[in-house]
XYZ file of C-alpha atoms in Angstrom:
731
model
C 35.825 83.014 113.669
C 34.005 83.885 110.432
C 36.232 86.980 110.016
C 39.333 84.837 110.485
C 38.161 82.395 107.803
C 37.468 85.286 105.424
C 40.906 86.730 106.136
C 42.600 83.391 105.426
C 40.542 83.006 102.253
C 41.542 86.508 101.138
C 45.204 85.799 101.935
C 45.112 82.495 99.967
C 43.444 84.259 97.016
C 46.062 87.026 97.114
C 48.926 84.520 97.134
C 47.328 82.612 94.253
C 47.013 85.801 92.208
C 50.621 86.703 92.979
C 51.755 83.354 91.577
C 49.581 83.599 88.456
C 51.169 85.278 85.465
C 49.505 86.868 82.488
C 49.783 84.620 79.438
C 52.236 85.854 76.827
C 52.281 84.635 73.235
C 55.469 84.789 71.148
C 55.084 84.296 67.419
C 58.010 83.195 65.260
C 56.668 83.472 61.745
C 57.818 82.836 58.204
C 55.827 83.142 55.000
C 53.981 79.854 55.509
C 55.031 78.578 58.952
C 54.349 79.496 62.564
C 56.225 78.444 65.684
C 54.176 79.589 68.682
C 55.538 79.830 72.232
C 53.291 80.723 75.157
C 53.711 81.221 78.880
C 51.390 79.416 81.272
C 50.033 80.406 84.682
C 53.362 79.454 86.300
C 55.338 81.568 83.820
C 56.862 78.518 82.128
C 57.530 78.971 78.421
C 55.719 76.289 76.420
C 55.917 75.275 72.783
C 52.282 75.103 71.734
C 52.318 75.002 67.937
C 54.591 74.308 64.972
C 52.832 74.148 61.670
C 51.057 75.989 58.910
C 50.647 79.698 59.526
C 47.163 80.929 60.471
C 45.452 83.631 58.450
C 44.530 85.600 61.575
C 47.508 86.041 63.902
C 45.143 87.133 66.699
C 44.004 83.523 67.084
C 47.378 82.198 68.258
C 46.782 83.057 71.961
C 43.825 80.663 72.050
C 45.966 77.600 71.275
C 47.189 76.915 74.818
C 43.679 76.735 76.261
C 42.700 73.974 73.838
C 45.044 71.476 75.491
C 42.755 69.632 77.924
C 45.314 67.176 79.297
C 45.005 67.100 83.090
C 47.526 64.794 84.782
C 46.036 62.357 87.261
C 47.681 60.800 90.269
C 49.738 58.369 88.165
C 50.542 60.626 85.189
C 53.832 62.339 84.514
C 53.733 66.125 84.647
C 54.896 66.585 81.064
C 54.875 70.242 80.232
C 55.668 71.012 76.617
C 58.385 73.470 77.580
C 60.280 75.276 74.859
C 63.570 74.244 76.470
C 63.497 71.307 78.854
C 65.637 71.412 82.005
C 66.182 68.433 84.302
C 66.021 67.897 88.041
C 62.529 69.166 88.808
C 59.204 68.180 87.204
C 60.592 66.896 83.906
C 61.416 63.189 84.085
C 61.842 62.534 80.363
C 64.897 63.260 78.191
C 65.992 66.873 78.849
C 67.642 69.416 76.623
C 69.541 70.918 79.562
C 71.157 69.312 82.613
C 73.197 71.399 85.056
C 75.227 70.782 88.171
C 75.124 74.132 89.952
C 77.988 75.579 91.957
C 76.524 74.199 95.212
C 76.151 70.700 93.737
C 72.393 70.947 93.176
C 71.263 69.331 89.936
C 67.819 70.910 89.559
C 67.046 73.756 87.186
C 63.654 75.461 86.836
C 63.424 77.963 84.000
C 60.874 80.770 83.934
C 60.186 83.338 81.258
C 61.937 86.678 81.842
C 62.147 88.783 78.673
C 61.814 88.644 74.909
C 63.538 90.805 72.310
C 62.860 90.998 68.582
C 65.314 92.310 66.018
C 64.573 92.746 62.317
C 67.963 91.786 60.857
C 66.890 92.682 57.314
C 63.745 92.459 55.175
C 63.859 88.671 55.185
C 65.283 87.746 58.604
C 63.966 88.308 62.102
C 65.756 87.271 65.314
C 63.689 86.496 68.407
C 65.683 86.128 71.645
C 63.974 84.874 74.797
C 65.632 84.908 78.208
C 64.682 82.220 80.720
C 65.916 82.442 84.300
C 66.143 80.197 87.333
C 64.756 82.010 90.398
C 66.901 80.072 92.856
C 70.223 80.554 91.025
C 71.809 83.423 89.171
C 71.545 81.408 85.978
C 69.943 82.106 82.629
C 69.396 80.666 79.171
C 68.828 82.721 76.042
C 66.827 80.950 73.349
C 67.532 82.341 69.885
C 65.240 81.840 66.900
C 66.310 83.276 63.553
C 63.406 83.122 61.089
C 64.046 83.270 57.332
C 60.740 84.532 55.969
C 60.882 83.637 52.272
C 62.651 80.292 52.770
C 60.322 79.090 55.577
C 63.382 78.123 57.611
C 64.219 78.629 61.289
C 67.630 78.424 62.929
C 67.612 77.790 66.658
C 70.412 77.912 69.225
C 71.010 78.582 72.907
C 73.312 80.806 74.962
C 73.962 79.765 78.566
C 75.548 81.963 81.229
C 75.508 82.477 84.987
C 76.937 84.440 87.885
C 76.919 81.812 90.588
C 79.645 81.834 93.238
C 81.858 79.444 91.304
C 81.850 77.348 88.140
C 78.917 75.181 87.177
C 78.974 72.013 85.053
C 76.908 71.665 81.904
C 76.049 67.972 81.734
C 73.795 68.343 78.685
C 73.296 71.434 76.544
C 71.135 70.849 73.479
C 70.631 73.499 70.849
C 66.889 72.940 70.586
C 63.825 71.117 71.799
C 61.023 70.836 69.269
C 57.642 69.497 70.305
C 55.356 68.150 67.583
C 51.747 67.068 68.093
C 50.093 64.288 66.125
C 48.741 60.744 66.264
C 51.805 59.054 64.730
C 55.341 60.088 63.791
C 57.660 58.664 61.146
C 61.416 59.273 61.045
C 63.429 59.286 57.824
C 67.091 58.936 58.792
C 70.342 57.848 57.177
C 73.064 55.393 58.107
C 76.411 55.097 56.376
C 79.717 53.339 56.008
C 82.656 53.914 53.692
C 81.433 53.715 50.097
C 77.793 53.363 51.134
C 76.915 56.807 52.437
C 73.378 58.055 53.098
C 71.522 54.753 53.098
C 67.960 55.600 54.016
C 65.381 54.071 56.308
C 61.977 55.290 57.446
C 60.270 53.975 60.551
C 57.427 54.782 62.857
C 58.579 56.202 66.171
C 56.990 54.051 68.845
C 57.602 54.019 72.584
C 61.001 54.904 73.974
C 63.742 57.100 72.548
C 65.295 56.807 69.112
C 68.787 58.321 69.224
C 71.021 59.172 66.276
C 74.474 60.174 67.412
C 78.198 60.359 66.774
C 81.047 59.827 69.237
C 83.742 59.662 66.536
C 85.381 63.066 67.076
C 85.974 63.645 63.360
C 84.137 62.306 60.301
C 81.000 62.870 62.364
C 78.586 61.475 59.753
C 80.409 58.166 59.180
C 77.725 56.044 60.878
C 74.697 58.327 61.056
C 73.736 61.560 59.364
C 72.955 64.645 61.428
C 70.150 65.466 58.944
C 66.668 63.918 59.109
C 62.972 64.263 58.298
C 59.958 63.597 60.535
C 56.472 63.080 59.076
C 53.365 63.692 61.186
C 50.347 61.314 61.265
C 51.485 59.306 58.215
C 54.641 59.001 56.094
C 54.808 62.083 53.910
C 55.161 61.645 50.171
C 57.128 63.897 47.890
C 54.160 66.258 47.522
C 51.766 65.540 50.393
C 51.836 65.421 54.150
C 53.293 67.357 57.055
C 57.050 67.026 57.454
C 59.888 68.625 59.406
C 63.366 68.539 57.829
C 66.212 69.300 60.219
C 70.007 69.397 60.300
C 72.496 70.190 63.065
C 75.222 72.685 62.154
C 78.130 71.026 63.963
C 81.246 69.253 62.664
C 81.828 67.124 65.747
C 79.971 64.680 67.977
C 76.213 65.186 67.746
C 73.113 63.754 69.353
C 69.542 63.712 68.074
C 66.858 62.305 70.401
C 63.303 61.504 69.266
C 60.978 60.726 72.187
C 57.224 60.171 72.015
C 55.154 61.012 75.100
C 51.556 61.451 76.318
C 50.282 59.557 73.236
C 50.073 62.649 71.028
C 53.492 64.283 71.166
C 57.023 63.904 69.868
C 59.940 65.783 71.356
C 63.025 66.283 69.176
C 66.184 67.228 71.055
C 69.163 68.230 68.912
C 72.642 69.345 69.876
C 76.243 68.488 70.684
C 76.683 64.964 72.041
C 77.368 65.300 75.756
C 79.279 61.997 75.719
C 82.531 62.471 77.704
C 81.901 66.219 77.481
C 80.808 67.706 80.788
C 81.566 71.386 80.264
C 82.799 73.549 83.141
C 81.340 77.028 82.765
C 82.925 79.861 84.742
C 80.890 82.769 86.149
C 80.361 85.377 83.435
C 81.368 82.994 80.623
C 78.912 82.559 77.735
C 78.423 79.080 76.256
C 76.898 79.149 72.770
C 75.539 75.955 71.260
C 75.682 75.193 67.531
C 72.677 76.089 65.443
C 69.925 73.638 64.566
C 68.240 74.477 61.261
C 64.832 73.162 60.266
C 61.870 73.766 58.022
C 58.212 72.772 58.127
C 56.297 71.736 55.016
C 52.600 70.931 54.703
C 53.197 69.828 51.101
C 55.530 66.878 51.510
C 59.245 66.200 51.437
C 59.898 67.934 48.122
C 58.959 71.370 49.411
C 60.947 70.785 52.617
C 64.014 70.002 50.492
C 63.579 73.087 48.331
C 63.231 75.232 51.457
C 66.511 73.885 52.863
C 68.310 74.186 49.531
C 67.159 77.769 48.950
C 68.228 78.742 52.465
C 71.615 77.070 52.019
C 72.385 78.739 48.696
C 71.388 82.168 49.988
C 72.754 82.147 53.530
C 74.954 79.214 54.505
C 76.919 77.571 51.717
C 80.033 79.523 50.794
C 79.378 81.245 47.447
C 76.065 79.422 47.283
C 74.757 81.670 44.533
C 78.058 81.843 42.710
C 79.882 79.691 40.186
C 81.811 76.429 40.462
C 84.881 75.005 38.705
C 84.912 71.661 36.894
C 87.870 69.389 37.689
C 90.152 66.734 36.290
C 91.601 64.863 39.289
C 94.653 62.614 38.938
C 93.909 60.236 41.831
C 92.323 57.287 40.021
C 94.592 57.926 37.039
C 97.969 57.725 38.797
C 97.386 57.139 42.521
C 100.819 57.746 44.149
C 102.782 56.976 40.973
C 103.521 60.216 39.122
C 106.266 62.664 38.193
C 106.619 66.010 36.451
C 106.223 64.497 32.986
C 103.033 62.573 33.815
C 101.479 65.610 35.453
C 102.389 67.802 32.496
C 100.431 65.474 30.221
C 97.495 65.485 32.640
C 97.455 69.282 32.626
C 97.335 69.158 28.837
C 94.514 66.602 29.072
C 92.605 69.014 31.318
C 92.679 71.577 28.552
C 91.813 68.965 25.933
C 88.806 67.787 27.904
C 87.588 71.342 28.431
C 87.304 71.424 32.231
C 88.544 74.265 34.420
C 90.993 72.805 36.964
C 93.706 70.185 37.142
C 93.687 68.864 40.721
C 96.845 67.214 42.063
C 95.739 64.673 44.657
C 97.569 62.750 47.396
C 101.246 61.794 47.128
C 103.010 65.046 46.182
C 104.859 65.603 49.505
C 107.353 64.065 51.944
C 111.108 63.612 51.515
C 112.636 61.810 54.491
C 109.477 59.694 54.459
C 108.188 60.054 50.895
C 104.455 59.767 50.364
C 104.603 56.807 47.979
C 101.816 54.985 49.782
C 99.316 55.767 52.537
C 101.556 54.814 55.475
C 104.142 57.617 55.369
C 104.751 61.321 54.915
C 101.438 62.715 56.077
C 102.196 65.896 58.007
C 105.377 66.739 56.082
C 103.994 69.290 53.628
C 107.092 69.852 51.499
C 106.938 68.775 47.880
C 108.643 65.485 47.077
C 111.872 66.298 45.270
C 112.072 62.909 43.566
C 108.639 63.159 41.962
C 108.457 66.926 41.439
C 111.935 68.124 40.581
C 110.611 71.571 39.705
C 108.275 71.832 42.698
C 104.554 72.495 42.909
C 105.115 76.128 41.898
C 106.103 74.885 38.436
C 102.807 73.000 38.176
C 100.889 76.205 38.839
C 102.799 77.941 36.074
C 102.353 74.951 33.736
C 98.601 75.017 34.302
C 98.400 78.736 33.603
C 100.417 78.290 30.421
C 97.894 75.694 29.252
C 94.897 77.902 30.019
C 93.642 75.913 33.020
C 93.706 76.411 36.779
C 95.655 74.431 39.369
C 94.298 72.763 42.517
C 95.831 70.606 45.233
C 94.905 67.976 47.842
C 95.629 68.567 51.535
C 94.899 66.620 54.697
C 96.299 69.032 57.270
C 94.523 67.659 60.371
C 96.315 64.304 60.152
C 99.766 62.733 60.631
C 101.409 59.391 59.829
C 103.559 57.856 62.575
C 106.155 57.515 59.835
C 106.747 61.249 59.377
C 109.077 63.998 60.520
C 106.165 65.800 62.146
C 105.466 62.771 64.360
C 109.127 62.651 65.380
C 109.471 66.376 66.097
C 106.140 67.069 67.787
C 104.753 64.057 69.655
C 102.984 66.549 71.929
C 100.892 67.720 68.964
C 99.156 64.380 68.515
C 95.899 63.115 70.001
C 96.553 59.899 71.930
C 96.404 58.453 75.413
C 99.750 58.335 77.269
C 101.220 54.897 77.872
C 98.591 53.165 75.754
C 98.806 51.456 72.387
C 98.269 53.726 69.405
C 95.365 52.806 67.137
C 95.384 53.967 63.552
C 92.745 54.476 60.894
C 94.271 54.489 57.409
C 97.717 54.410 59.038
C 97.308 57.803 60.649
C 96.558 59.774 63.785
C 94.814 63.112 64.339
C 96.602 66.323 65.271
C 95.453 68.088 68.414
C 93.478 71.056 67.181
C 92.717 72.116 70.754
C 96.357 73.289 70.811
C 96.867 76.828 69.405
C 100.312 75.800 68.108
C 98.703 73.070 66.018
C 96.127 75.547 64.743
C 98.976 77.825 63.651
C 100.723 74.898 61.973
C 97.651 73.893 59.953
C 96.933 77.472 58.925
C 100.553 77.868 57.831
C 100.377 74.664 55.758
C 97.591 76.226 53.721
C 99.118 79.694 53.656
C 102.533 78.385 52.597
C 100.940 76.379 49.784
C 99.400 79.568 48.444
C 102.761 81.320 48.714
C 104.471 78.548 46.767
C 101.719 78.489 44.149
C 100.250 81.981 43.741
C 98.067 80.554 40.962
C 96.435 78.062 43.345
C 92.718 78.064 42.524
C 91.244 75.048 44.334
C 91.821 72.987 47.499
C 90.522 69.517 48.269
C 90.558 69.239 52.083
C 90.500 65.645 53.293
C 90.033 64.085 56.750
C 90.445 60.311 56.879
C 90.830 59.252 60.507
C 88.540 59.041 63.491
C 89.766 60.003 66.957
C 90.815 56.947 68.928
C 92.155 57.191 72.505
C 90.897 60.770 72.723
C 93.272 62.854 74.807
C 95.003 66.183 74.374
C 98.562 66.417 75.732
C 98.057 70.114 76.511
C 94.364 70.633 77.330
C 93.839 71.058 81.062
C 90.250 69.794 81.161
C 89.809 66.673 79.010
C 86.021 66.954 79.370
C 86.296 69.899 76.979
C 88.298 67.975 74.389
C 85.639 67.134 71.774
C 84.204 70.646 71.824
C 87.570 72.392 71.737
C 88.676 70.268 68.774
C 85.806 71.593 66.657
C 86.358 75.122 67.906
C 90.023 74.808 66.898
C 89.086 73.553 63.437
C 86.644 76.424 62.961
C 89.259 78.929 64.153
C 91.675 77.691 61.465
C 88.998 77.833 58.765
C 88.036 81.360 59.860
C 91.658 82.483 59.416
C 91.939 80.838 56.020
C 88.737 82.434 54.807
C 89.772 85.840 56.146
C 92.843 85.739 53.883
C 91.456 83.679 50.993
C 87.729 84.404 51.113
C 86.566 82.948 47.812
C 89.015 80.235 46.746
C 86.894 77.106 46.133
C 87.452 74.301 48.639
C 86.024 70.789 48.550
C 85.097 69.209 51.875
C 86.118 65.548 51.907
C 86.367 63.038 54.755
C 87.089 59.588 53.388
C 83.995 60.264 51.312
C 80.955 62.106 52.609
C 81.444 61.668 56.324
C 81.806 65.300 57.369
C 78.834 66.892 55.664
C 77.142 69.521 57.817
C 76.155 73.141 57.420
C 78.680 74.416 59.955
C 81.523 73.154 57.770
C 79.823 74.348 54.592
C 80.159 77.941 55.793
C 83.799 77.554 54.760
C 83.568 75.160 51.798
C 82.007 75.642 48.411
C 81.195 71.940 47.946
C 81.600 68.437 49.347
C 82.657 64.992 48.152
C 79.641 62.700 48.760
C 81.377 59.318 48.571
C 84.486 57.514 47.412
C 82.034 55.174 45.717
C 81.799 56.648 42.202
C 80.017 53.683 40.642
C 77.280 55.619 38.851
C 74.538 53.121 39.680
C 75.264 53.470 43.408
C 75.728 57.215 43.029
C 72.138 57.635 41.801
C 70.946 56.524 45.240
C 73.649 58.374 47.195
C 73.036 61.644 45.369
C 69.262 61.150 45.666
C 69.492 60.989 49.457
C 71.783 64.002 49.777
C 69.246 65.945 47.709
C 66.804 65.903 50.629
C 68.983 68.423 52.495
C 71.749 69.857 50.290
C 71.655 71.793 46.989
C 73.178 70.303 43.840
C 75.734 73.113 43.556
C 77.404 71.682 46.677
C 77.665 68.069 45.488
C 80.838 66.971 43.629
C 80.201 64.163 41.141
C 83.082 62.661 39.164
C 83.224 60.336 36.191
C 85.727 57.552 36.966
C 86.670 54.046 35.893
C 84.554 52.580 38.692
C 81.585 50.637 37.352
C 81.102 48.927 34.006
C 78.472 51.331 32.683
C 79.126 53.250 29.449
C 80.612 56.722 29.712
C 77.302 58.338 28.732
C 75.558 56.808 31.758
C 78.421 57.872 34.032
C 78.370 61.407 32.641
C 74.599 61.794 32.894
C 74.699 60.762 36.557
C 77.598 63.119 37.326
C 75.767 66.045 35.711
C 73.191 65.902 38.514
C 75.423 68.183 40.591
C 78.905 69.625 40.050
C 80.609 67.809 37.176
C 84.170 66.490 37.423
C 86.452 63.810 35.978
C 88.928 61.279 37.297
C 89.767 59.391 34.097
C 92.735 58.655 31.866
C 91.855 61.121 29.143
C 94.673 59.889 26.881
C 93.223 56.353 26.983
C 89.641 57.280 26.111
C 88.408 55.822 22.811
C 87.951 58.456 20.130
C 84.142 58.524 20.408
C 84.252 58.618 24.226
C 86.630 61.575 24.126
C 84.468 63.412 21.589
C 81.366 62.679 23.654
C 83.072 63.930 26.843
C 84.297 67.149 25.211
C 80.790 67.853 23.905
C 79.280 66.930 27.279
C 81.432 69.497 29.093
C 80.310 72.214 26.656
C 76.680 71.157 26.976
C 76.880 71.063 30.772
C 78.289 74.582 30.796
C 75.215 75.721 28.866
C 72.688 74.502 31.444
C 74.638 74.093 34.723
C 73.089 77.257 36.130
C 69.689 75.515 36.182
C 71.159 72.531 38.068
C 73.000 74.721 40.559
C 70.428 77.428 41.198
C 67.097 76.062 39.986
C 64.315 74.419 41.988
C 64.705 70.667 42.359
C 61.819 68.227 41.976
C 62.227 64.511 42.642
C 59.820 62.951 40.126
C 60.240 59.199 40.461
C 61.897 57.334 43.323
C 64.657 54.858 42.345
C 63.799 52.637 45.323
C 60.256 51.991 44.093
C 60.457 52.229 40.309
C 62.338 50.863 37.315
C 63.541 54.364 36.531
C 64.669 57.293 38.664
C 63.738 60.778 37.541
C 64.698 64.181 38.929
C 64.132 67.660 37.487
C 65.590 71.138 37.902
C 63.482 74.134 36.894
C 64.734 77.716 36.624
C 63.107 80.567 38.510
C 60.918 81.897 35.708
C 59.838 78.368 34.696
C 61.149 78.923 31.187
C 63.604 76.022 31.221
C 64.018 72.660 32.893
C 66.521 69.806 32.824
C 65.219 66.310 33.619
C 67.502 63.368 34.411
C 66.148 59.852 33.917
C 68.083 56.704 34.870
C 67.150 53.061 34.370
C 67.728 51.316 37.707
C 66.064 47.909 37.363
C 68.516 45.159 38.358
C 66.707 42.420 36.433
C 65.716 42.448 32.798
C 62.623 44.536 32.310
C 60.860 46.220 29.461
C 60.972 50.004 29.408
C 58.698 52.116 31.560
C 55.184 52.070 30.133
C 53.636 55.001 31.970
C 54.560 58.659 31.562
C 56.327 60.457 34.411
C 54.426 63.456 35.732
C 56.543 66.609 35.764
C 56.499 69.280 38.458
C 57.320 72.938 38.930
C 56.270 74.109 35.452
C 53.901 76.937 34.533
C 50.601 75.278 33.563
C 49.826 78.132 31.165
C 53.140 77.934 29.290
C 53.838 75.792 26.233
C 57.011 73.708 26.170
C 58.951 71.682 23.697
C 61.047 68.722 24.859
C 64.243 67.425 23.335
C 66.764 64.836 24.387
C 70.296 66.120 24.925
C 73.753 64.689 25.603
C 73.418 61.940 23.010
C 76.362 59.666 22.345
C 77.930 60.203 18.886
C 76.167 58.167 16.226
C 72.926 57.665 18.152
C 69.527 59.188 17.541
C 66.695 59.948 19.924
C 63.145 58.593 19.671
C 61.920 61.802 21.329
C 60.063 64.077 18.905
C 61.648 67.470 19.522
C 59.019 69.263 17.403
C 56.043 68.449 19.599
C 54.605 71.104 21.886
C 53.025 70.411 25.284
C 51.352 72.644 27.828
C 52.780 72.774 31.324
C 49.342 71.704 32.510
C 49.492 68.546 30.367
C 53.036 67.671 31.439
C 52.189 67.997 35.133
C 48.842 66.156 35.005
C 49.526 63.525 32.325
C 53.309 63.503 32.122
C 55.914 62.490 29.572
C 57.638 59.184 28.824
C 61.425 59.593 28.427
C 61.596 56.086 26.919
C 64.337 54.990 29.267
C 64.967 51.234 29.249
C 67.651 48.565 29.471
C 69.148 49.781 26.176
C 68.610 53.506 26.817
C 69.811 53.509 30.415
C 70.099 57.262 30.858
C 68.127 60.039 29.200
C 68.478 63.783 29.781
C 65.609 65.953 28.605
C 65.658 69.702 28.120
C 62.397 71.631 28.327
C 62.141 75.068 26.791
C 59.143 77.369 27.023
C 57.830 78.524 23.636
C 57.239 82.226 23.139
C 53.495 82.930 22.714
């Protein structure tokens, strides 16, 4: 009997050992950040640490053992898995939900392999394969670490070889697990003309979801970019914060779920709303990328990390140049002809900007585009307005020493158009249901290869007609109502295939015209994501160009996007003086939408000088490090600085934002990003003709003094905008 007991004990011990796996630690490291993944005794891959990099990398394996949570009889078994699948132990919000070929809905992922590839000196790709033992199914987790920028891109590849197709019910790009006592979410909600309104809130019990089901203009209601602070709300320069953004131009979903008192799980990816995806055996499903950065020094550093990454790796021509624009939209709207446009081209030269941009209204003949309810989709120049065609405008621009640009909205169609009449099968709509319009238009079915060819040819033909074409403004003004493709066999794939179709068109355009600047516009800033910005040099933040409102809009975009990508135009909107409007627009990529011929003499002189001045320092704005100095939400004055790489020069924008009468700001504003050992002089620039500055341009200050004590720009209700230029003094 005793021998039998010993034998059973030995057998049980052997089985236990067989099911126990050696712990493996996977380190995804940047210059200052570590993301640590570890396997447990069941060979599950856990996310055990995201934070500041340790000095000794040999200490990472000890992290897992420090978690002393032991679930009791009434506790959920909440493993901190690196990618959460549903149907087994996990009962909270998953990243992955599958219906397998046999109808089973459970997936259990175990660690299989890891591969590391040094892409170049700065980038390292870590790919981890997880497999389900029961099914011939696997997930590849990809982590691309950008060492110098402290940024990680994360995405997933899903494939299988089951007997028949499986259904992906949810397929997030990433799960991130953060540990802390409290978590605070900074997110953004929007509407037309009021983009990127900010709110920050503590994440309490339950799930906070930010999502889009709109099909196009994916950021109209919520932004797919966010920040999460750990333990307490981070300030500009203190606290732990994660900044993240989903690289996807369609429906998205961001889930923030607290659990087990000390954890937050962030799940980011395509919105699975109405989008069950049927995956065939051998087919590879690749999710969009989720990009994020960790900062232990507040929101400012997180922003600079994202901006540096974007300029170097994601934004088209992010380290290149940009063209300044005179746009005719708010000058003429739909009412123009050859003669008016000729004068506007001459005004472009007079003002000193680079491009004359012809906006909406230049096309349509059977249904002329004289207002927003007709002609969209018929991309032939209007012979009544432009008797010599758009090709003549390109030549006219060249003759005047400026470049020519044009507005297109190739994804859309008006019901009152020849395209609508000829190709009803190219239009997204439900059969036998009422058509619903946004801005009098419908969306073309980009899941259809014929529509993709049509849109590509619209752009290509425009280049053929105007070989001098140097700029495109690409608009997108309608959401997708009654979502249905007349040709797509599986409507569950519709929202995904639309974005894939759009990207396929943009890939073709960029293959033929790789560097022509293109502005991304969507009824304002409602399609702003880093997937789209692979193809566009810049974006239009809002149709609201009132400079007071723009201070706040541009401030919020600055948390995630570099200034070189943000188009800011001076217009007639708002009652502020032209100096205030110009100073606000300089905090990005400068442009104009004004009646140059109607500007008072001093305003014209000021504007001409402002363009020249901007050209002298724009490189600092576009490529320098950005520091938000004083928040417009909490102070009488907003202040933001841009410092060049060697800390020799800086440009500081200061705007008076008090809405009731106040005296000027009494306290100095502390500067950031300077060299404490360098000496600087400060002078006010971009003065209106006939005015003088109270700033003493002869005084010298140390960088140490300016960062610890600060400087008062003397901005007030009479001096509503002040631009300062700092220049290091040679020793």
